[in-house]
Backbone as ProteinMPNN parsed JSONL, in Angstrom:
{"seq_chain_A": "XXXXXXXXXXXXXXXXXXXXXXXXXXXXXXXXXXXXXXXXXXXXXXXXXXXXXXXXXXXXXXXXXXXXXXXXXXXXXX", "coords_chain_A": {"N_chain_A": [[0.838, -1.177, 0.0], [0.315, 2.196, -0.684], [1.823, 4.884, 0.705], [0.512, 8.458, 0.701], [0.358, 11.624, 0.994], [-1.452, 15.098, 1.189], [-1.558, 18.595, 1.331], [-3.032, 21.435, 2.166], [-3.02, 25.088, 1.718], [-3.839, 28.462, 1.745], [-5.104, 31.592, 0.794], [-5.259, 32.636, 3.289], [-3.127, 31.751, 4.454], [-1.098, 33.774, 2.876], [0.048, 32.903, 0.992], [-1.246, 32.17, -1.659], [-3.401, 33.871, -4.324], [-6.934, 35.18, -2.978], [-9.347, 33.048, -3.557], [-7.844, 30.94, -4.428], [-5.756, 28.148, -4.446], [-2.807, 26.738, -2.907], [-1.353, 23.277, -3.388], [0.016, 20.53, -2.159], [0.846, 17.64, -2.931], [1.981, 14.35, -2.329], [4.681, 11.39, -2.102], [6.544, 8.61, -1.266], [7.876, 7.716, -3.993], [7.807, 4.506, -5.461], [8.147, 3.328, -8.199], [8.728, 3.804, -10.905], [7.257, 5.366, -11.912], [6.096, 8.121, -10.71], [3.982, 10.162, -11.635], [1.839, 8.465, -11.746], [1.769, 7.225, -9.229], [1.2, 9.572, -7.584], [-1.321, 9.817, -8.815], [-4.178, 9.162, -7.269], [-3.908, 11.044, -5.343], [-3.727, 13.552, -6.19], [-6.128, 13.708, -7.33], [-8.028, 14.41, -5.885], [-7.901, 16.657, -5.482], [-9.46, 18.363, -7.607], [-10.54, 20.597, -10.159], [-6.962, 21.625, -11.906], [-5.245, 24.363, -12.117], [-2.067, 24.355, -12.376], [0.51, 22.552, -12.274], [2.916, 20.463, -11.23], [5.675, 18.459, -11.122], [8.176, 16.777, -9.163], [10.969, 14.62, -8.462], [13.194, 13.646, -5.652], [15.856, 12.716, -4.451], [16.591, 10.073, -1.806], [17.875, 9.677, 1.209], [19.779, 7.572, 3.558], [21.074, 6.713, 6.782], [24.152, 5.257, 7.007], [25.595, 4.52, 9.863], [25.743, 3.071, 12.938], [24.312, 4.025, 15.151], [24.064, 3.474, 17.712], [26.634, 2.826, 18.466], [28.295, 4.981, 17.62], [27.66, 7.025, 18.97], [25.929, 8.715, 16.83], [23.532, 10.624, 15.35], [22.036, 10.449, 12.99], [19.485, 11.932, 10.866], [16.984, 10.398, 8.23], [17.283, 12.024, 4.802], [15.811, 14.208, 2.264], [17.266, 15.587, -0.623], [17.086, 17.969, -1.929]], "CA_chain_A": [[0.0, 0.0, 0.0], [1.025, 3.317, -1.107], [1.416, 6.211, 1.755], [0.39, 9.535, 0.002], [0.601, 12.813, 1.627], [-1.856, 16.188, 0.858], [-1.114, 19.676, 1.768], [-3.258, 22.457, 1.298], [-2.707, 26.649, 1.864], [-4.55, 29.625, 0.969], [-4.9, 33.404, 0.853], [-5.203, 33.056, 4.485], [-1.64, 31.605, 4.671], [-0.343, 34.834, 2.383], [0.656, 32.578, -0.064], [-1.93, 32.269, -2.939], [-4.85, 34.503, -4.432], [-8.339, 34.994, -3.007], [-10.129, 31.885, -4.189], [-6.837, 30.215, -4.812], [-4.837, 27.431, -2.949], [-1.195, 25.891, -3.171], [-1.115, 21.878, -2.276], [1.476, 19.676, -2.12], [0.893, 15.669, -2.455], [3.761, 13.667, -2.068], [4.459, 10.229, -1.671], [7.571, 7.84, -1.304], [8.188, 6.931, -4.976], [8.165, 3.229, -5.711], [8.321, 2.803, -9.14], [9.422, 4.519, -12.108], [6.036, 6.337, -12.872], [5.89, 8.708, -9.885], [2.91, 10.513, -11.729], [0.635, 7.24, -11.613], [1.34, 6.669, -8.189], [0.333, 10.567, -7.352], [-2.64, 10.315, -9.482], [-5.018, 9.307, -6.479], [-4.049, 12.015, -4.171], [-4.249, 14.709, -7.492], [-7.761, 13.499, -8.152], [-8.934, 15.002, -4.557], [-7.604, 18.131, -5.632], [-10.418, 18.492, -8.657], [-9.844, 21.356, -11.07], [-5.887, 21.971, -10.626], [-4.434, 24.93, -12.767], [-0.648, 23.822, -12.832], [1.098, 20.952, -12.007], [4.826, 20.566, -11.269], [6.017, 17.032, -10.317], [9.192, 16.211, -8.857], [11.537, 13.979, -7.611], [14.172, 13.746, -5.052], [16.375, 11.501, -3.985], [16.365, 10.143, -0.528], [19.583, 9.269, 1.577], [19.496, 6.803, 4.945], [22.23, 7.19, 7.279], [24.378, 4.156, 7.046], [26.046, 4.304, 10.649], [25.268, 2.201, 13.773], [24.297, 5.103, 16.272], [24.499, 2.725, 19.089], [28.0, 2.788, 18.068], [29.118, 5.897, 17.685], [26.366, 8.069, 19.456], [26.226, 10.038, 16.396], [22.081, 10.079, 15.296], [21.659, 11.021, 11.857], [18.031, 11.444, 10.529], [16.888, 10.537, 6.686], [16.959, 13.001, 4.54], [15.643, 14.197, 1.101], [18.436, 16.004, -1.063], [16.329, 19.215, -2.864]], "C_chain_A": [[0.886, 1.244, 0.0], [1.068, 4.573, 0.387], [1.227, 7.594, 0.954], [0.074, 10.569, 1.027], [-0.244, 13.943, 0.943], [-1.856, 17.157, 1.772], [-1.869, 20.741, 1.511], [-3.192, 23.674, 2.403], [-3.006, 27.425, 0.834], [-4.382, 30.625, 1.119], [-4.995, 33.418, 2.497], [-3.856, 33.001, 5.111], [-0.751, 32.557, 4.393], [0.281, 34.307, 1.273], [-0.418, 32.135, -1.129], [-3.451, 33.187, -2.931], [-5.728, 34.233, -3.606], [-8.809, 34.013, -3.894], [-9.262, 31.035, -4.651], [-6.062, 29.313, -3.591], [-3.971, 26.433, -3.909], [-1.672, 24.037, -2.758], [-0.26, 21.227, -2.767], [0.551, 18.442, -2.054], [1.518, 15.178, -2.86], [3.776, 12.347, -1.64], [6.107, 9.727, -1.842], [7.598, 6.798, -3.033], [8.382, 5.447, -4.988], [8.228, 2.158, -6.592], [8.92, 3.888, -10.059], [8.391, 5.468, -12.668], [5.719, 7.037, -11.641], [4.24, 9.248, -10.263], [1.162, 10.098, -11.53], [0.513, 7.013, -10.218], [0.844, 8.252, -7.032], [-1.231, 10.571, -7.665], [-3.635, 10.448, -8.262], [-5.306, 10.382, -5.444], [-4.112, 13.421, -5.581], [-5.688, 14.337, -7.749], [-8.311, 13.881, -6.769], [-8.725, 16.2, -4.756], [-8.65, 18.843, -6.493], [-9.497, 19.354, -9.582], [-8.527, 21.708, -10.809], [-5.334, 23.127, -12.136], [-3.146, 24.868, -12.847], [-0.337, 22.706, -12.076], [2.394, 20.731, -12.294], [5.019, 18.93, -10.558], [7.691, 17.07, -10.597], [10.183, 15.247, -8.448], [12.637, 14.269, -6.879], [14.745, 12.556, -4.668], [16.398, 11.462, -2.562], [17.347, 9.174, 0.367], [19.25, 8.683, 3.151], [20.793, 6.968, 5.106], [22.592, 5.434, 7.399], [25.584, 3.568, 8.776], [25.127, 3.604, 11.741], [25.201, 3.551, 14.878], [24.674, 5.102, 17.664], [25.981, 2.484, 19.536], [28.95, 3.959, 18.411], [28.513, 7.069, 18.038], [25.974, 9.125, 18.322], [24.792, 9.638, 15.885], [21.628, 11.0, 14.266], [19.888, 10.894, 10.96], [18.033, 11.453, 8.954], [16.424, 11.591, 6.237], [16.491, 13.093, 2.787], [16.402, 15.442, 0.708], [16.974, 16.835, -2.067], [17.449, 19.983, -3.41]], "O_chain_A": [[1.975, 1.313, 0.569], [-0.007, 4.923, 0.876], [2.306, 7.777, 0.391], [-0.57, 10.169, 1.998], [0.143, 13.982, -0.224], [-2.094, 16.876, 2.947], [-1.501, 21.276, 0.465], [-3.27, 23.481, 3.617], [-2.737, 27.359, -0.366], [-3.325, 30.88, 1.696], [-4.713, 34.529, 2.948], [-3.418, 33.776, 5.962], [0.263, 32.656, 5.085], [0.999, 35.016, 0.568], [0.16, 31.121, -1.519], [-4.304, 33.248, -2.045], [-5.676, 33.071, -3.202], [-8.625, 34.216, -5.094], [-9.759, 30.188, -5.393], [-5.842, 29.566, -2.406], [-4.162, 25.769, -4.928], [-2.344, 23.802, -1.753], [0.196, 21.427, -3.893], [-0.351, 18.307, -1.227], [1.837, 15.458, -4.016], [2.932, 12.026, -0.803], [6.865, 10.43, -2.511], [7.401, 5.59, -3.164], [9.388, 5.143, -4.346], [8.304, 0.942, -6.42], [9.617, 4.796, -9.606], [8.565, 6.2, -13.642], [4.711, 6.471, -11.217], [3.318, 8.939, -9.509], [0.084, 10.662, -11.343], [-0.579, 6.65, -9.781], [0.284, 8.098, -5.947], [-2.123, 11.122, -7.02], [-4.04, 11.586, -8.025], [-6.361, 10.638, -4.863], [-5.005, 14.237, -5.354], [-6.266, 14.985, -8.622], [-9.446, 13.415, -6.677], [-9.449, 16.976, -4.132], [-8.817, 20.019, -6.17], [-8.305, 19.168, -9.826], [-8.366, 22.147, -9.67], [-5.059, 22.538, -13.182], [-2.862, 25.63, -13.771], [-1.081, 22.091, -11.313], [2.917, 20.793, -13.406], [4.437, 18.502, -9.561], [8.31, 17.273, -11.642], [9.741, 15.132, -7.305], [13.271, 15.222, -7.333], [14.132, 11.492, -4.577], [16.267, 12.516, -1.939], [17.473, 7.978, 0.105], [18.503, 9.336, 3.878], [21.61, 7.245, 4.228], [21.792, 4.555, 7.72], [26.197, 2.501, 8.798], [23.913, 3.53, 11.55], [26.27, 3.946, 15.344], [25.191, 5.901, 18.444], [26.395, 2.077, 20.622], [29.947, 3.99, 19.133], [28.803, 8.114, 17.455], [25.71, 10.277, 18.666], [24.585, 8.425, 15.886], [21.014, 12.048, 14.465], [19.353, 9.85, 10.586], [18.777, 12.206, 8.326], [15.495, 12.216, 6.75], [16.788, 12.145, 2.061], [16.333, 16.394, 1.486], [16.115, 16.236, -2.714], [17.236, 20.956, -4.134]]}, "name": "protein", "num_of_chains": 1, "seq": "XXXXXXXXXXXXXXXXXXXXXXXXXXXXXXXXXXXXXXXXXXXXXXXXXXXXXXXXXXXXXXXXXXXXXXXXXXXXXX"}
């Protein structure tokens, strides 16, 4: 099962028009067609005037923490 993520912000936030709103939905890529596995969380959005899709890559810390107290969290590289 897919985890998908939606985000939304409006003119009340300061960041888009009166009658307008920003959203973000985002998910942990797990194939090669990122757009297909957005689609479900874009189809709650209805009418959407643009559409930017991205990817990032996403980096796990490969040390033993228990080890070397050092406690690195995963990160995504923008």
């Amino acid at each position: 099962m897919h985890t998908r993520y939606v985000f939304c912000c409006s003119y009340s936030h300061n960041v888009a028009s009166k009658g307008k709103f920003i959203a973000f939905v985002s998910a942990q890529a797990e194939t090669d067609n990122p757009e297909k596995e957005l689609k479900p969380g874009i189809d709650l959005l209805g009418t959407v005037d643009e559409l930017f899709i991205d990817t990032y890559d996403r980096y796990e810390p490969s040390n033993d923490p228990s080890a070397d107290n050092c406690f690195i969290s995963t990160a995504s590289i923008f």
